[in-house]
Amino acid sequence: MTRLKLPKKEFKWSSKIAYAVGLLVTDGNLSGDGRHMTMRSSEVSQLRTFKKCLKLSNRIARSKNDGWGKKPSYRVQFGNVQFYRWLIKIGLFPNKTYTIGKIKLPSKYFRDFLRGHLDGDGTITTYKDYYNTFKNPKYIYTRLWVRFMSASKTHIEWIRENIFKLIHIKGHTAQAKIYRSYQTARMWHLKFGKKESTKLLSWIYYDKNVPCLKRKRDIAKKILKLISKEKRRKYTRIRDK
């Protein structure tokens, strides 16, 4: 059966499919031939998880174009006309970086998609804040931010709307410059503070067996454990006489 005569196929949504789609949205590419797709990452473990989610046997190869700061970059390329067409149907397309919008997926699997998005182009930032230790040596706090990024404002706003609809946290959006190797790119950020990030990470990592980038999950688990042990300390207000 030729490529043009292949019947349409609906792929059944699952946590694995949704996670893989999240990765493809951030670090994937659909070629213009209507058949081939490529997923890139600087972490081989992430590509192995991606392959497992889609049941691929294709090899992982070293990319000719290395990533940020000359970090090694790897890729998985595969061809599947029916899956390609299905991705087009749900909102992906070639050269999607600046114009991608919403992705058509069930709300049930949005957090799996979001976890893939976080593993692809998101960050979990945490540090210890010693700013108020001059008042009391015990005033040490854990700071936490979770951030999602996209060159498309429409896409980042769609993510924000869905997160608010599902778990009622807002975050805030802003545009910033990102410096990559020899070029500067403008990216839209969706950023959540400590309280909202705690709720978001607990929601995203709802089961120990969900597909994810282990490195980021370990960071999330560690910080959530630390925050759960923290107790809010009262400040003493000093009034002028």
Short mmCIF file of C-alpha atoms in Angstrom, two decimals:
data_model
loop_
_atom_site.label_atom_id
_atom_site.label_comp_id
_atom_site.label_asym_id
_atom_site.label_seq_id
_atom_site.Cartn_x
_atom_site.Cartn_y
_atom_site.Cartn_z
CA MET A 1 0.00 0.00 0.00
CA THR A 2 1.50 3.38 -1.00
CA ARG A 3 1.89 6.30 1.34
CA LEU A 4 -1.01 8.22 -0.23
CA LYS A 5 -3.42 5.30 0.13
CA LEU A 6 -2.73 4.68 3.80
CA PRO A 7 -5.94 4.99 5.82
CA LYS A 8 -6.24 7.53 8.60
CA LYS A 9 -5.33 6.17 12.00
CA GLU A 10 -6.35 7.50 15.38
CA PHE A 11 -3.68 6.91 18.01
CA LYS A 12 -5.06 6.21 21.46
CA TRP A 13 -4.04 8.77 24.05
CA SER A 14 -2.09 7.54 27.07
CA SER A 15 0.34 9.03 29.56
CA LYS A 16 3.21 7.79 27.39
CA ILE A 17 1.83 9.22 24.15
CA ALA A 18 1.04 12.55 25.82
CA TYR A 19 4.55 12.77 27.31
CA ALA A 20 6.12 12.02 23.92
CA VAL A 21 3.99 14.71 22.28
CA GLY A 22 5.18 17.20 24.91
CA LEU A 23 8.76 16.39 23.99
CA LEU A 24 8.04 16.69 20.26
CA VAL A 25 6.44 20.10 20.79
CA THR A 26 9.59 21.43 22.45
CA ASP A 27 12.51 19.54 20.93
CA GLY A 28 10.98 17.70 18.00
CA ASN A 29 10.78 18.45 14.31
CA LEU A 30 8.44 17.35 11.55
CA SER A 31 10.11 17.29 8.14
CA GLY A 32 8.36 18.66 5.09
CA ASP A 33 8.11 15.26 3.41
CA GLY A 34 4.96 14.24 5.27
CA ARG A 35 6.61 11.22 6.81
CA HIS A 36 9.69 11.78 8.95
CA MET A 37 10.02 13.15 12.48
CA THR A 38 13.13 13.90 14.54
CA MET A 39 13.51 14.23 18.30
CA ARG A 40 16.68 15.85 19.64
CA SER A 41 18.19 16.05 23.10
CA SER A 42 21.53 16.50 24.83
CA GLU A 43 20.58 13.62 27.14
CA VAL A 44 20.58 10.09 25.75
CA SER A 45 18.38 8.88 28.61
CA GLN A 46 15.63 11.23 27.48
CA LEU A 47 15.72 9.81 23.96
CA ARG A 48 15.57 6.28 25.35
CA THR A 49 12.44 7.19 27.29
CA PHE A 50 10.97 8.81 24.18
CA LYS A 51 11.63 5.66 22.15
CA LYS A 52 10.03 3.52 24.83
CA CYS A 53 6.91 5.69 24.89
CA LEU A 54 6.41 5.32 21.14
CA LYS A 55 7.74 1.75 20.92
CA LEU A 56 10.49 2.73 18.49
CA SER A 57 13.47 0.58 17.56
CA ASN A 58 15.34 3.33 15.68
CA ARG A 59 18.89 4.00 16.77
CA ILE A 60 20.06 7.07 18.66
CA ALA A 61 22.64 8.99 16.64
CA ARG A 62 24.98 11.87 17.40
CA SER A 63 23.79 15.11 15.79
CA LYS A 64 26.06 17.14 13.56
CA ASN A 65 24.82 20.33 15.20
CA ASP A 66 25.87 20.34 18.83
CA GLY A 67 23.69 22.09 21.37
CA TRP A 68 24.23 25.00 23.70
CA GLY A 69 27.82 25.71 24.61
CA LYS A 70 29.01 22.87 22.36
CA LYS A 71 27.26 20.27 24.51
CA PRO A 72 26.84 16.93 22.72
CA SER A 73 23.49 16.58 21.00
CA TYR A 74 21.72 13.39 19.96
CA ARG A 75 18.70 12.54 17.85
CA VAL A 76 16.19 9.85 16.98
CA GLN A 77 14.72 10.01 13.49
CA PHE A 78 11.78 7.86 12.48
CA GLY A 79 9.21 7.64 9.72
CA ASN A 80 5.51 6.92 10.10
CA VAL A 81 3.02 8.54 7.72
CA GLN A 82 -0.01 7.80 9.87
CA PHE A 83 1.56 9.11 13.08
CA TYR A 84 2.82 12.18 11.19
CA ARG A 85 -0.71 12.93 9.96
CA TRP A 86 -2.10 12.40 13.44
CA LEU A 87 0.39 14.92 14.86
CA ILE A 88 -0.69 17.42 12.21
CA LYS A 89 -4.30 16.85 13.22
CA ILE A 90 -3.66 17.59 16.91
CA GLY A 91 -1.69 20.78 16.26
CA LEU A 92 1.93 20.07 15.34
CA PHE A 93 3.42 20.98 11.95
CA PRO A 94 6.80 21.65 10.26
CA ASN A 95 8.61 24.87 11.24
CA LYS A 96 6.35 25.25 14.28
CA THR A 97 8.69 27.21 16.55
CA TYR A 98 7.11 30.67 16.37
CA THR A 99 3.57 29.82 15.31
CA ILE A 100 2.50 26.72 17.23
CA GLY A 101 -0.73 27.18 19.15
CA LYS A 102 -2.87 24.83 21.18
CA ILE A 103 -2.53 21.05 21.10
CA LYS A 104 -5.72 19.02 20.92
CA LEU A 105 -5.48 16.47 23.70
CA PRO A 106 -7.76 15.20 26.49
CA SER A 107 -7.54 17.14 29.76
CA LYS A 108 -6.89 13.82 31.48
CA TYR A 109 -3.44 13.64 29.87
CA PHE A 110 -2.52 17.31 29.95
CA ARG A 111 -0.18 16.90 32.94
CA ASP A 112 1.70 14.12 31.12
CA PHE A 113 2.05 16.41 28.10
CA LEU A 114 3.19 19.20 30.43
CA ARG A 115 5.83 16.96 32.01
CA GLY A 116 7.24 16.31 28.54
CA HIS A 117 7.19 20.07 27.90
CA LEU A 118 9.05 20.65 31.17
CA ASP A 119 11.65 18.01 30.33
CA GLY A 120 12.12 19.51 26.88
CA ASP A 121 12.20 23.29 27.34
CA GLY A 122 11.39 23.89 30.99
CA THR A 123 13.43 24.49 34.12
CA ILE A 124 13.18 23.85 37.85
CA THR A 125 15.23 26.44 39.74
CA THR A 126 15.88 26.29 43.47
CA TYR A 127 18.31 27.78 45.97
CA LYS A 128 18.70 28.68 49.65
CA ASP A 129 17.91 32.29 50.55
CA TYR A 130 20.02 33.69 53.39
CA TYR A 131 18.91 37.30 52.93
CA ASN A 132 17.25 37.68 56.35
CA THR A 133 19.80 35.79 58.43
CA PHE A 134 21.04 39.12 59.82
CA LYS A 135 17.71 39.23 61.69
CA ASN A 136 17.89 35.64 62.82
CA PRO A 137 20.35 32.90 61.76
CA LYS A 138 17.39 30.56 61.38
CA TYR A 139 15.74 32.70 58.68
CA ILE A 140 16.89 30.52 55.81
CA TYR A 141 14.31 29.77 53.14
CA THR A 142 14.12 27.52 50.12
CA ARG A 143 13.24 29.38 46.92
CA LEU A 144 11.65 27.60 44.00
CA TRP A 145 10.52 28.47 40.48
CA VAL A 146 9.20 26.32 37.67
CA ARG A 147 9.38 27.80 34.20
CA PHE A 148 8.08 26.78 30.78
CA MET A 149 9.38 28.36 27.58
CA SER A 150 8.22 28.79 24.01
CA ALA A 151 8.93 31.17 21.15
CA SER A 152 5.17 31.25 20.53
CA LYS A 153 3.11 33.54 22.75
CA THR A 154 -0.09 31.79 21.66
CA HIS A 155 1.27 28.42 22.79
CA ILE A 156 2.53 29.62 26.17
CA GLU A 157 -0.81 31.34 26.87
CA TRP A 158 -2.65 28.13 25.97
CA ILE A 159 -0.49 26.23 28.49
CA ARG A 160 -1.21 28.84 31.16
CA GLU A 161 -4.97 28.69 30.53
CA ASN A 162 -5.01 24.90 30.82
CA ILE A 163 -2.98 24.83 34.02
CA PHE A 164 -5.33 27.38 35.59
CA LYS A 165 -8.39 25.45 34.45
CA LEU A 166 -7.10 22.17 35.89
CA ILE A 167 -5.34 23.14 39.14
CA HIS A 168 -6.17 26.84 39.59
CA ILE A 169 -2.72 28.39 39.60
CA LYS A 170 -1.84 31.32 37.34
CA GLY A 171 1.89 31.95 37.15
CA HIS A 172 2.92 34.92 35.02
CA THR A 173 4.22 35.36 31.50
CA ALA A 174 7.01 37.52 30.15
CA GLN A 175 9.25 37.71 27.12
CA ALA A 176 13.02 37.53 27.49
CA LYS A 177 16.15 37.11 25.41
CA ILE A 178 17.87 33.74 25.38
CA TYR A 179 21.49 33.53 24.25
CA ARG A 180 22.30 30.35 22.35
CA SER A 181 25.74 29.80 20.91
CA TYR A 182 26.02 32.38 18.11
CA GLN A 183 22.51 33.81 18.17
CA THR A 184 19.95 35.50 20.36
CA ALA A 185 16.36 34.28 20.51
CA ARG A 186 13.30 35.85 22.10
CA MET A 187 11.32 33.38 24.18
CA TRP A 188 8.08 33.60 26.11
CA HIS A 189 8.30 32.36 29.71
CA LEU A 190 5.55 31.05 31.96
CA LYS A 191 6.91 31.21 35.50
CA PHE A 192 5.50 29.93 38.79
CA GLY A 193 6.65 30.95 42.27
CA LYS A 194 7.28 28.68 45.21
CA LYS A 195 3.73 28.05 46.42
CA GLU A 196 2.34 27.42 42.93
CA SER A 197 5.41 25.42 41.87
CA THR A 198 4.95 23.09 44.83
CA LYS A 199 1.39 22.37 43.75
CA LEU A 200 2.40 22.07 40.09
CA LEU A 201 5.27 19.63 40.64
CA SER A 202 3.20 17.42 42.93
CA TRP A 203 0.54 17.31 40.21
CA ILE A 204 2.96 16.58 37.37
CA TYR A 205 4.85 13.81 39.19
CA TYR A 206 1.73 12.02 40.37
CA ASP A 207 3.22 8.53 40.13
CA LYS A 208 6.75 7.20 40.49
CA ASN A 209 6.47 5.24 37.24
CA VAL A 210 5.40 8.04 34.89
CA PRO A 211 7.76 8.64 31.94
CA CYS A 212 10.06 11.54 32.72
CA LEU A 213 13.62 12.81 32.74
CA LYS A 214 14.95 11.28 35.96
CA ARG A 215 17.32 14.15 36.64
CA LYS A 216 14.49 16.69 36.83
CA ARG A 217 12.19 14.39 38.74
CA ASP A 218 14.91 13.86 41.37
CA ILE A 219 15.28 17.63 41.75
CA ALA A 220 11.51 17.98 42.14
CA LYS A 221 11.26 15.19 44.71
CA LYS A 222 14.14 16.58 46.75
CA ILE A 223 12.81 20.13 46.82
CA LEU A 224 9.24 19.05 47.62
CA LYS A 225 10.55 17.04 50.55
CA LEU A 226 12.55 20.00 51.86
CA ILE A 227 9.63 22.40 51.54
CA SER A 228 7.27 20.02 53.33
CA LYS A 229 9.58 20.14 56.36
CA GLU A 230 9.82 23.90 56.47
CA LYS A 231 7.88 25.86 59.05
CA ARG A 232 6.92 29.44 58.44
CA ARG A 233 8.71 31.61 60.97
CA LYS A 234 7.10 34.74 62.33
CA TYR A 235 8.86 38.05 61.91
CA THR A 236 8.87 40.51 64.81
CA ARG A 237 7.68 43.92 63.73
CA ILE A 238 9.66 46.76 65.26
CA ARG A 239 7.62 49.94 65.58
CA ASP A 240 9.10 53.42 65.68
CA LYS A 241 8.44 55.20 68.96
#
